[in-house]
């Protein structure tokens, strides 16, 4: 039995799964760059206070999910999300001076102490995007369009876009009052969490997963019906832009999001293939956050994708998944031939091929079995006779085709026999 195991809610990504992660990450880099986004890397450790202020003391994330500890008299946290850290970096480095609109993305681990289940972990990964300095509803629509293009390129199944507006500091307080009035007489029938939400942040009751509570809330007043004129106009324009681009969405009046910084647009993309943790991503507008964290009044919009959930959904047969296995496995028959393998491997690796061989001289059959197990595309077999003629045999493992090749022509013939793969790669590079 293993002495140690990965902690509950954390997991190892094993080599067999890594091609999916690479694809999800490289597609994000490619597509986001086309929209003018640049990568930022912020620390995993931040001041506790950044999240208390940024994400909100009353949010579940800060209230009960953060990993918090103290060192050297400083209270810090493992980041549970990266919008607040990006905004901190934006302010700290005056990034708005470089350009009026700052477009950033990040990829990395986040930490939340939650009850682990399929698609929900304590250490998970996000790919996130933040646009700072743009108020226009066009930003909301274009950024949503960008992430849908990304998800489409990964061929994720069963996606649906849900949209709402959560109002702003002008229309939310009167709405809050209306909601409190509705909830007051029903409190004894609502769960303990909802009773706490009633005190701290009543909009959160819409996050409740308890079925009886959901029924109780079915007739509750909805924020979209209480928006002030500027918020209503913003929402109408976002919807107009999405319609213009032919993007389908559902209005989701009870979508409130679990973080306090949102104003106006809130959205999520779900997949029907995910089970109960069905949100592939979530985001929205956070126009007050930069100011709340000590910067100048600056609008913001962004989202974060749950990378584990994306990886679960990428189809097995996605054409752009990196193929596993090596290009060539070298097989030496007899001491002298086996002794030539290191030099041949060097040449072939120098030519850009992945190459493995056995360090110990083993029987031919055992070397061939290893070539198979490693998923080698070609076996290069060097026997005594071939070696004497400065030649070798190249065998294509998929169909068993083989030919004798002079070592002088090795690079050219290897390229020919692996051509299929090379063409696939060229297509991926867009050449
Ligand atoms: P969030 O909705 O808390 O938003 O998280 C975004 C996504 O991260 C979720 O939709 C889900 O896919 C994934 N996720 C969240 N928690 C877990 C977990 N425990 N295990 C696995 N995946 C998880 C934010 O974090 C905001 N910072 C998004 C944002 C960026 N808003 C504006 N800019």
GROMACS .gro file of C-alpha atoms and ligand atoms in nm:
model
  464
    1UNK     CA    1   0.000   0.000   0.000
    2UNK     CA    2   0.123   0.347  -0.083
    3UNK     CA    3   0.254   0.534   0.219
    4UNK     CA    4   0.129   0.868   0.090
    5UNK     CA    5  -0.158   0.967  -0.136
    6UNK     CA    6  -0.250   1.299  -0.295
    7UNK     CA    7  -0.461   1.502  -0.051
    8UNK     CA    8  -0.839   1.478  -0.073
    9UNK     CA    9  -0.963   1.718  -0.338
   10UNK     CA   10  -0.628   1.730  -0.519
   11UNK     CA   11  -0.507   1.504  -0.795
   12UNK     CA   12  -0.214   1.418  -1.016
   13UNK     CA   13  -0.251   1.484  -1.387
   14UNK     CA   14  -0.082   1.178  -1.533
   15UNK     CA   15   0.106   1.178  -1.865
   16UNK     CA   16  -0.185   1.009  -2.047
   17UNK     CA   17  -0.412   1.304  -1.964
   18UNK     CA   18  -0.160   1.577  -2.034
   19UNK     CA   19  -0.231   1.606  -2.411
   20UNK     CA   20  -0.583   1.728  -2.322
   21UNK     CA   21  -0.442   1.989  -2.086
   22UNK     CA   22  -0.194   2.100  -2.350
   23UNK     CA   23  -0.469   2.133  -2.608
   24UNK     CA   24  -0.697   2.329  -2.373
   25UNK     CA   25  -0.412   2.562  -2.277
   26UNK     CA   26  -0.262   2.613  -2.622
   27UNK     CA   27  -0.600   2.688  -2.779
   28UNK     CA   28  -0.661   2.953  -2.514
   29UNK     CA   29  -0.325   3.113  -2.584
   30UNK     CA   30  -0.384   3.112  -2.961
   31UNK     CA   31  -0.740   3.240  -2.959
   32UNK     CA   32  -0.706   3.496  -2.681
   33UNK     CA   33  -0.396   3.642  -2.852
   34UNK     CA   34  -0.606   3.708  -3.163
   35UNK     CA   35  -0.829   3.927  -2.947
   36UNK     CA   36  -0.533   4.122  -2.808
   37UNK     CA   37  -0.493   3.944  -2.475
   38UNK     CA   38  -0.153   3.900  -2.308
   39UNK     CA   39  -0.060   3.662  -2.033
   40UNK     CA   40  -0.001   3.764  -1.673
   41UNK     CA   41   0.136   3.541  -1.396
   42UNK     CA   42   0.061   3.645  -1.041
   43UNK     CA   43   0.166   3.472  -0.716
   44UNK     CA   44  -0.042   3.191  -0.571
   45UNK     CA   45  -0.001   3.348  -0.226
   46UNK     CA   46  -0.170   3.681  -0.162
   47UNK     CA   47  -0.273   3.889   0.138
   48UNK     CA   48  -0.591   3.751   0.297
   49UNK     CA   49  -0.734   4.102   0.294
   50UNK     CA   50  -0.720   4.121  -0.087
   51UNK     CA   51  -0.987   3.852  -0.116
   52UNK     CA   52  -1.185   3.969   0.188
   53UNK     CA   53  -1.219   4.306   0.019
   54UNK     CA   54  -1.221   4.194  -0.342
   55UNK     CA   55  -1.438   3.883  -0.341
   56UNK     CA   56  -1.637   3.987  -0.031
   57UNK     CA   57  -1.655   3.874   0.334
   58UNK     CA   58  -2.006   3.740   0.288
   59UNK     CA   59  -1.923   3.518  -0.010
   60UNK     CA   60  -1.892   3.144   0.056
   61UNK     CA   61  -1.545   3.160  -0.095
   62UNK     CA   62  -1.407   3.398   0.168
   63UNK     CA   63  -1.642   3.292   0.445
   64UNK     CA   64  -1.563   2.920   0.443
   65UNK     CA   65  -1.349   2.805   0.153
   66UNK     CA   66  -1.018   2.988   0.174
   67UNK     CA   67  -0.693   2.829   0.286
   68UNK     CA   68  -0.572   3.096   0.527
   69UNK     CA   69  -0.260   3.100   0.741
   70UNK     CA   70  -0.013   3.328   0.911
   71UNK     CA   71   0.362   3.365   0.877
   72UNK     CA   72   0.580   3.642   1.011
   73UNK     CA   73   0.276   3.827   1.141
   74UNK     CA   74   0.117   3.841   0.796
   75UNK     CA   75  -0.218   3.686   0.721
   76UNK     CA   76  -0.224   3.529   0.379
   77UNK     CA   77  -0.428   3.299   0.161
   78UNK     CA   78  -0.382   3.058  -0.126
   79UNK     CA   79  -0.571   3.231  -0.404
   80UNK     CA   80  -0.928   3.101  -0.440
   81UNK     CA   81  -0.965   3.297  -0.766
   82UNK     CA   82  -0.745   3.531  -0.969
   83UNK     CA   83  -0.955   3.836  -1.058
   84UNK     CA   84  -0.863   4.016  -0.736
   85UNK     CA   85  -0.490   3.936  -0.777
   86UNK     CA   86  -0.495   4.059  -1.140
   87UNK     CA   87  -0.661   4.381  -1.030
   88UNK     CA   88  -0.401   4.418  -0.754
   89UNK     CA   89  -0.123   4.377  -1.011
   90UNK     CA   90  -0.298   4.620  -1.248
   91UNK     CA   91  -0.300   4.886  -0.976
   92UNK     CA   92   0.046   4.806  -0.838
   93UNK     CA   93   0.217   4.831  -1.178
   94UNK     CA   94  -0.002   5.112  -1.318
   95UNK     CA   95  -0.075   4.893  -1.619
   96UNK     CA   96  -0.332   5.141  -1.750
   97UNK     CA   97  -0.042   5.370  -1.852
   98UNK     CA   98   0.073   5.121  -2.113
   99UNK     CA   99  -0.260   5.122  -2.293
  100UNK     CA  100  -0.608   5.256  -2.225
  101UNK     CA  101  -0.758   4.908  -2.243
  102UNK     CA  102  -0.569   4.630  -2.067
  103UNK     CA  103  -0.647   4.275  -2.175
  104UNK     CA  104  -0.495   3.999  -1.964
  105UNK     CA  105  -0.529   3.627  -1.929
  106UNK     CA  106  -0.391   3.376  -1.680
  107UNK     CA  107  -0.369   3.001  -1.642
  108UNK     CA  108  -0.310   2.838  -1.307
  109UNK     CA  109  -0.416   2.665  -0.986
  110UNK     CA  110  -0.679   2.794  -0.745
  111UNK     CA  111  -0.766   2.664  -0.398
  112UNK     CA  112  -1.105   2.630  -0.233
  113UNK     CA  113  -1.191   2.411   0.062
  114UNK     CA  114  -1.505   2.251  -0.082
  115UNK     CA  115  -1.659   1.905  -0.062
  116UNK     CA  116  -1.485   1.722  -0.348
  117UNK     CA  117  -1.693   1.549  -0.616
  118UNK     CA  118  -1.673   1.494  -0.992
  119UNK     CA  119  -1.559   1.824  -1.142
  120UNK     CA  120  -1.511   1.986  -0.801
  121UNK     CA  121  -1.175   1.985  -0.630
  122UNK     CA  122  -0.991   2.173  -0.360
  123UNK     CA  123  -0.702   2.248  -0.591
  124UNK     CA  124  -0.836   2.316  -0.938
  125UNK     CA  125  -0.718   2.516  -1.236
  126UNK     CA  126  -0.862   2.810  -1.422
  127UNK     CA  127  -0.799   2.986  -1.746
  128UNK     CA  128  -0.922   3.339  -1.687
  129UNK     CA  129  -0.948   3.663  -1.877
  130UNK     CA  130  -0.981   4.022  -1.753
  131UNK     CA  131  -1.045   4.335  -1.959
  132UNK     CA  132  -0.977   4.655  -1.766
  133UNK     CA  133  -1.071   5.005  -1.877
  134UNK     CA  134  -1.371   4.944  -2.103
  135UNK     CA  135  -1.727   5.027  -2.013
  136UNK     CA  136  -1.885   4.943  -2.346
  137UNK     CA  137  -2.135   4.656  -2.357
  138UNK     CA  138  -1.953   4.557  -2.676
  139UNK     CA  139  -1.669   4.432  -2.456
  140UNK     CA  140  -1.907   4.204  -2.269
  141UNK     CA  141  -2.046   4.061  -2.594
  142UNK     CA  142  -1.710   4.028  -2.771
  143UNK     CA  143  -1.546   3.860  -2.472
  144UNK     CA  144  -1.834   3.615  -2.446
  145UNK     CA  145  -1.805   3.550  -2.822
  146UNK     CA  146  -1.432   3.484  -2.777
  147UNK     CA  147  -1.480   3.223  -2.508
  148UNK     CA  148  -1.749   3.049  -2.710
  149UNK     CA  149  -1.513   3.036  -3.007
  150UNK     CA  150  -1.259   2.878  -2.773
  151UNK     CA  151  -1.503   2.615  -2.642
  152UNK     CA  152  -1.617   2.537  -2.997
  153UNK     CA  153  -1.260   2.482  -3.112
  154UNK     CA  154  -1.233   2.216  -2.841
  155UNK     CA  155  -1.561   2.059  -2.962
  156UNK     CA  156  -1.716   2.054  -2.616
  157UNK     CA  157  -2.064   1.899  -2.612
  158UNK     CA  158  -2.394   2.021  -2.467
  159UNK     CA  159  -2.304   2.387  -2.408
  160UNK     CA  160  -2.550   2.658  -2.310
  161UNK     CA  161  -2.487   3.027  -2.236
  162UNK     CA  162  -2.684   3.179  -1.947
  163UNK     CA  163  -2.704   3.555  -1.911
  164UNK     CA  164  -2.831   3.792  -1.644
  165UNK     CA  165  -2.780   4.141  -1.510
  166UNK     CA  166  -2.722   4.180  -1.136
  167UNK     CA  167  -2.776   4.558  -1.142
  168UNK     CA  168  -2.546   4.814  -0.985
  169UNK     CA  169  -2.516   5.012  -0.659
  170UNK     CA  170  -2.807   5.231  -0.773
  171UNK     CA  171  -3.070   4.967  -0.842
  172UNK     CA  172  -2.953   4.687  -0.617
  173UNK     CA  173  -3.042   4.842  -0.275
  174UNK     CA  174  -3.412   4.895  -0.357
  175UNK     CA  175  -3.422   4.548  -0.513
  176UNK     CA  176  -3.261   4.407  -0.201
  177UNK     CA  177  -3.539   4.562   0.006
  178UNK     CA  178  -3.804   4.406  -0.215
  179UNK     CA  179  -3.633   4.068  -0.184
  180UNK     CA  180  -3.602   4.098   0.196
  181UNK     CA  181  -3.973   4.171   0.217
  182UNK     CA  182  -4.047   3.861   0.015
  183UNK     CA  183  -3.810   3.641   0.216
  184UNK     CA  184  -3.903   3.767   0.566
  185UNK     CA  185  -4.227   3.573   0.613
  186UNK     CA  186  -4.073   3.262   0.455
  187UNK     CA  187  -3.755   3.243   0.664
  188UNK     CA  188  -3.871   2.961   0.890
  189UNK     CA  189  -3.920   2.743   0.581
  190UNK     CA  190  -3.578   2.822   0.431
  191UNK     CA  191  -3.254   2.636   0.512
  192UNK     CA  192  -2.995   2.756   0.762
  193UNK     CA  193  -2.764   2.884   0.488
  194UNK     CA  194  -3.044   3.091   0.338
  195UNK     CA  195  -3.118   3.237   0.681
  196UNK     CA  196  -2.754   3.345   0.699
  197UNK     CA  197  -2.772   3.480   0.344
  198UNK     CA  198  -3.084   3.677   0.442
  199UNK     CA  199  -2.874   3.858   0.703
  200UNK     CA  200  -2.555   3.899   0.505
  201UNK     CA  201  -2.632   3.907   0.133
  202UNK     CA  202  -2.989   3.815   0.042
  203UNK     CA  203  -2.923   3.787  -0.336
  204UNK     CA  204  -2.717   3.476  -0.258
  205UNK     CA  205  -3.034   3.284  -0.173
  206UNK     CA  206  -3.056   3.216  -0.546
  207UNK     CA  207  -2.739   3.007  -0.516
  208UNK     CA  208  -2.924   2.766  -0.284
  209UNK     CA  209  -2.932   2.409  -0.409
  210UNK     CA  210  -3.201   2.286  -0.163
  211UNK     CA  211  -3.503   2.183  -0.371
  212UNK     CA  212  -3.766   2.304  -0.118
  213UNK     CA  213  -3.592   2.644  -0.102
  214UNK     CA  214  -3.588   2.667  -0.480
  215UNK     CA  215  -3.963   2.613  -0.491
  216UNK     CA  216  -4.008   2.875  -0.221
  217UNK     CA  217  -3.804   3.120  -0.431
  218UNK     CA  218  -3.984   3.056  -0.759
  219UNK     CA  219  -4.206   3.362  -0.715
  220UNK     CA  220  -3.941   3.586  -0.559
  221UNK     CA  221  -3.885   3.930  -0.717
  222UNK     CA  222  -3.614   3.917  -0.984
  223UNK     CA  223  -3.335   4.166  -1.026
  224UNK     CA  224  -3.388   4.200  -1.404
  225UNK     CA  225  -3.731   4.348  -1.330
  226UNK     CA  226  -3.579   4.610  -1.098
  227UNK     CA  227  -3.288   4.744  -1.307
  228UNK     CA  228  -3.223   5.118  -1.325
  229UNK     CA  229  -3.223   5.276  -1.670
  230UNK     CA  230  -2.846   5.263  -1.734
  231UNK     CA  231  -2.833   4.895  -1.629
  232UNK     CA  232  -3.134   4.810  -1.841
  233UNK     CA  233  -2.975   4.986  -2.139
  234UNK     CA  234  -2.645   4.804  -2.083
  235UNK     CA  235  -2.817   4.468  -2.077
  236UNK     CA  236  -3.020   4.550  -2.388
  237UNK     CA  237  -2.701   4.644  -2.573
  238UNK     CA  238  -2.517   4.329  -2.466
  239UNK     CA  239  -2.811   4.124  -2.590
  240UNK     CA  240  -2.827   4.325  -2.912
  241UNK     CA  241  -2.456   4.258  -2.984
  242UNK     CA  242  -2.493   3.887  -2.908
  243UNK     CA  243  -2.794   3.871  -3.139
  244UNK     CA  244  -2.599   4.051  -3.413
  245UNK     CA  245  -2.327   3.787  -3.386
  246UNK     CA  246  -2.585   3.510  -3.397
  247UNK     CA  247  -2.494   3.389  -3.047
  248UNK     CA  248  -2.771   3.203  -2.870
  249UNK     CA  249  -2.824   3.245  -2.498
  250UNK     CA  250  -3.086   3.198  -2.231
  251UNK     CA  251  -3.181   3.470  -1.987
  252UNK     CA  252  -3.123   3.333  -1.634
  253UNK     CA  253  -3.293   3.566  -1.385
  254UNK     CA  254  -3.166   3.376  -1.082
  255UNK     CA  255  -2.801   3.370  -1.193
  256UNK     CA  256  -2.629   3.577  -0.921
  257UNK     CA  257  -2.272   3.437  -0.914
  258UNK     CA  258  -2.087   3.357  -0.593
  259UNK     CA  259  -1.855   3.659  -0.579
  260UNK     CA  260  -1.950   4.006  -0.454
  261UNK     CA  261  -1.777   4.221  -0.716
  262UNK     CA  262  -2.020   4.180  -1.003
  263UNK     CA  263  -2.234   4.459  -1.144
  264UNK     CA  264  -2.457   4.444  -1.450
  265UNK     CA  265  -2.361   4.152  -1.675
  266UNK     CA  266  -2.327   3.808  -1.511
  267UNK     CA  267  -2.295   3.496  -1.723
  268UNK     CA  268  -2.212   3.128  -1.716
  269UNK     CA  269  -2.164   2.857  -1.972
  270UNK     CA  270  -2.283   2.512  -1.866
  271UNK     CA  271  -2.257   2.171  -2.027
  272UNK     CA  272  -2.534   1.913  -2.004
  273UNK     CA  273  -2.261   1.645  -2.001
  274UNK     CA  274  -2.112   1.749  -1.667
  275UNK     CA  275  -2.362   1.635  -1.404
  276UNK     CA  276  -2.429   1.850  -1.099
  277UNK     CA  277  -2.116   2.066  -1.129
  278UNK     CA  278  -2.218   2.182  -1.472
  279UNK     CA  279  -2.059   2.530  -1.499
  280UNK     CA  280  -1.771   2.523  -1.746
  281UNK     CA  281  -1.705   2.890  -1.681
  282UNK     CA  282  -1.847   3.199  -1.518
  283UNK     CA  283  -1.785   3.569  -1.524
  284UNK     CA  284  -1.922   3.915  -1.563
  285UNK     CA  285  -1.864   4.286  -1.514
  286UNK     CA  286  -1.696   4.430  -1.204
  287UNK     CA  287  -1.682   4.806  -1.253
  288UNK     CA  288  -1.621   4.892  -0.886
  289UNK     CA  289  -1.346   4.644  -0.803
  290UNK     CA  290  -1.040   4.847  -0.907
  291UNK     CA  291  -1.164   5.139  -0.698
  292UNK     CA  292  -1.247   4.912  -0.402
  293UNK     CA  293  -0.894   4.775  -0.408
  294UNK     CA  294  -0.742   5.124  -0.402
  295UNK     CA  295  -0.707   5.211  -0.772
  296UNK     CA  296  -0.873   5.473  -0.990
  297UNK     CA  297  -1.230   5.424  -1.107
  298UNK     CA  298  -1.185   5.162  -1.384
  299UNK     CA  299  -1.444   4.934  -1.538
  300UNK     CA  300  -1.368   4.564  -1.566
  301UNK     CA  301  -1.506   4.254  -1.732
  302UNK     CA  302  -1.387   3.895  -1.728
  303UNK     CA  303  -1.450   3.527  -1.681
  304UNK     CA  304  -1.274   3.214  -1.564
  305UNK     CA  305  -1.296   2.868  -1.714
  306UNK     CA  306  -1.268   2.555  -1.498
  307UNK     CA  307  -0.988   2.369  -1.670
  308UNK     CA  308  -1.065   2.026  -1.514
  309UNK     CA  309  -1.419   2.051  -1.650
  310UNK     CA  310  -1.301   2.147  -1.999
  311UNK     CA  311  -1.053   1.861  -1.999
  312UNK     CA  312  -1.330   1.616  -1.901
  313UNK     CA  313  -1.533   1.728  -2.203
  314UNK     CA  314  -1.275   1.728  -2.485
  315UNK     CA  315  -1.375   1.438  -2.712
  316UNK     CA  316  -1.138   1.139  -2.719
  317UNK     CA  317  -1.101   1.168  -3.094
  318UNK     CA  318  -1.026   1.540  -3.115
  319UNK     CA  319  -0.798   1.561  -3.417
  320UNK     CA  320  -0.554   1.802  -3.254
  321UNK     CA  321  -0.474   1.602  -2.943
  322UNK     CA  322  -0.099   1.537  -2.936
  323UNK     CA  323  -0.037   1.178  -3.025
  324UNK     CA  324   0.129   0.968  -2.764
  325UNK     CA  325   0.424   0.744  -2.833
  326UNK     CA  326   0.766   0.797  -2.986
  327UNK     CA  327   0.854   0.836  -3.353
  328UNK     CA  328   1.123   0.570  -3.358
  329UNK     CA  329   1.235   0.283  -3.141
  330UNK     CA  330   1.584   0.161  -3.228
  331UNK     CA  331   1.654  -0.211  -3.217
  332UNK     CA  332   2.008  -0.349  -3.223
  333UNK     CA  333   2.081  -0.715  -3.296
  334UNK     CA  334   2.424  -0.819  -3.164
  335UNK     CA  335   2.680  -0.624  -2.958
  336UNK     CA  336   2.832  -0.423  -3.242
  337UNK     CA  337   2.500  -0.313  -3.390
  338UNK     CA  338   2.360  -0.234  -3.045
  339UNK     CA  339   2.668  -0.019  -2.982
  340UNK     CA  340   2.574   0.204  -3.278
  341UNK     CA  341   2.230   0.296  -3.137
  342UNK     CA  342   2.334   0.593  -2.920
  343UNK     CA  343   2.491   0.766  -3.218
  344UNK     CA  344   2.190   0.695  -3.443
  345UNK     CA  345   1.956   0.820  -3.171
  346UNK     CA  346   2.153   1.143  -3.147
  347UNK     CA  347   2.130   1.199  -3.521
  348UNK     CA  348   1.757   1.133  -3.533
  349UNK     CA  349   1.680   1.344  -3.225
  350UNK     CA  350   1.884   1.623  -3.382
  351UNK     CA  351   1.653   1.594  -3.683
  352UNK     CA  352   1.353   1.657  -3.459
  353UNK     CA  353   1.230   1.302  -3.395
  354UNK     CA  354   1.152   1.144  -3.060
  355UNK     CA  355   1.367   0.833  -3.022
  356UNK     CA  356   1.409   0.562  -2.759
  357UNK     CA  357   1.606   0.236  -2.743
  358UNK     CA  358   1.704  -0.025  -2.486
  359UNK     CA  359   2.026   0.050  -2.299
  360UNK     CA  360   2.083  -0.320  -2.236
  361UNK     CA  361   2.119  -0.561  -2.524
  362UNK     CA  362   1.809  -0.783  -2.518
  363UNK     CA  363   1.673  -1.040  -2.759
  364UNK     CA  364   1.518  -0.901  -3.077
  365UNK     CA  365   1.164  -1.011  -2.975
  366UNK     CA  366   1.189  -0.836  -2.642
  367UNK     CA  367   1.308  -0.511  -2.806
  368UNK     CA  368   1.023  -0.526  -3.060
  369UNK     CA  369   0.769  -0.580  -2.782
  370UNK     CA  370   0.901  -0.271  -2.610
  371UNK     CA  371   0.870  -0.072  -2.934
  372UNK     CA  372   0.506  -0.179  -2.949
  373UNK     CA  373   0.434  -0.097  -2.589
  374UNK     CA  374   0.581   0.250  -2.630
  375UNK     CA  375   0.357   0.315  -2.931
  376UNK     CA  376   0.658   0.371  -3.161
  377UNK     CA  377   0.557   0.464  -3.514
  378UNK     CA  378   0.871   0.321  -3.670
  379UNK     CA  379   1.115   0.056  -3.556
  380UNK     CA  380   1.469   0.096  -3.684
  381UNK     CA  381   1.632  -0.246  -3.683
  382UNK     CA  382   2.008  -0.271  -3.709
  383UNK     CA  383   2.141  -0.623  -3.751
  384UNK     CA  384   2.501  -0.731  -3.807
  385UNK     CA  385   2.456  -0.769  -4.184
  386UNK     CA  386   2.286  -0.433  -4.228
  387UNK     CA  387   2.552  -0.270  -4.013
  388UNK     CA  388   2.825  -0.412  -4.237
  389UNK     CA  389   2.647  -0.260  -4.539
  390UNK     CA  390   2.595   0.075  -4.357
  391UNK     CA  391   2.221   0.018  -4.378
  392UNK     CA  392   1.926  -0.060  -4.150
  393UNK     CA  393   1.564  -0.176  -4.175
  394UNK     CA  394   1.282   0.072  -4.113
  395UNK     CA  395   0.956  -0.093  -4.015
  396UNK     CA  396   0.627   0.095  -3.996
  397UNK     CA  397   0.455  -0.046  -3.690
  398UNK     CA  398   0.097   0.037  -3.793
  399UNK     CA  399   0.093  -0.187  -4.103
  400UNK     CA  400   0.415  -0.385  -4.081
  401UNK     CA  401   0.556  -0.235  -4.404
  402UNK     CA  402   0.937  -0.247  -4.402
  403UNK     CA  403   1.232  -0.165  -4.624
  404UNK     CA  404   1.608  -0.160  -4.611
  405UNK     CA  405   1.748   0.192  -4.602
  406UNK     CA  406   2.105   0.306  -4.641
  407UNK     CA  407   2.217   0.498  -4.328
  408UNK     CA  408   2.306   0.785  -4.559
  409UNK     CA  409   1.940   0.820  -4.661
  410UNK     CA  410   1.808   0.762  -4.311
  411UNK     CA  411   1.674   1.111  -4.248
  412UNK     CA  412   1.495   1.135  -4.581
  413UNK     CA  413   1.334   0.791  -4.559
  414UNK     CA  414   1.232   0.846  -4.196
  415UNK     CA  415   1.065   1.169  -4.301
  416UNK     CA  416   0.884   0.990  -4.584
  417UNK     CA  417   0.762   0.706  -4.367
  418UNK     CA  418   0.645   0.945  -4.095
  419UNK     CA  419   0.498   1.185  -4.349
  420UNK     CA  420   0.147   1.132  -4.234
  421UNK     CA  421   0.237   1.271  -3.893
  422UNK     CA  422   0.432   1.562  -4.038
  423UNK     CA  423   0.139   1.665  -4.256
  424UNK     CA  424  -0.088   1.659  -3.954
  425UNK     CA  425   0.149   1.891  -3.772
  426UNK     CA  426   0.179   2.131  -4.063
  427UNK     CA  427  -0.198   2.158  -4.076
  428UNK     CA  428  -0.200   2.242  -3.706
  429UNK     CA  429   0.061   2.513  -3.758
  430UNK     CA  430  -0.161   2.664  -4.026
  431UNK     CA  431   0.110   2.629  -4.295
  432LIG     P1  432  -1.615   3.117  -1.041
  432LIG     O1  433  -1.752   3.103  -1.095
  432LIG     O2  434  -1.599   3.109  -0.894
  432LIG     O3  435  -1.561   3.255  -1.094
  432LIG     O4  436  -1.521   3.009  -1.107
  432LIG     C1  437  -1.512   2.997  -1.247
  432LIG     C2  438  -1.510   2.852  -1.288
  432LIG     O5  439  -1.409   2.781  -1.219
  432LIG     C3  440  -1.638   2.775  -1.257
  432LIG     O6  441  -1.737   2.796  -1.354
  432LIG     C4  442  -1.588   2.632  -1.258
  432LIG     O7  443  -1.579   2.584  -1.392
  432LIG     C5  444  -1.447   2.646  -1.203
  432LIG     N1  445  -1.445   2.608  -1.061
  432LIG     C6  446  -1.482   2.682  -0.955
  432LIG     N2  447  -1.465   2.614  -0.840
  432LIG     C7  448  -1.417   2.492  -0.874
  432LIG     C8  449  -1.377   2.375  -0.801
  432LIG     N3  450  -1.383   2.369  -0.667
  432LIG     N4  451  -1.333   2.268  -0.871
  432LIG     C9  452  -1.325   2.271  -1.006
  432LIG     N5  453  -1.360   2.379  -1.081
  432LIG    C10  454  -1.405   2.489  -1.015
  432LIG    C11  455  -1.438   3.308  -1.066
  432LIG     O8  456  -1.350   3.248  -1.015
  432LIG    C12  457  -1.420   3.450  -1.114
  432LIG     N6  458  -1.285   3.496  -1.074
  432LIG    C13  459  -1.439   3.458  -1.264
  432LIG    C14  460  -1.421   3.596  -1.318
  432LIG    C15  461  -1.312   3.644  -1.382
  432LIG     N7  462  -1.506   3.695  -1.311
  432LIG    C16  463  -1.457   3.803  -1.368
  432LIG     N8  464  -1.337   3.774  -1.411
   0.00000   0.00000   0.00000
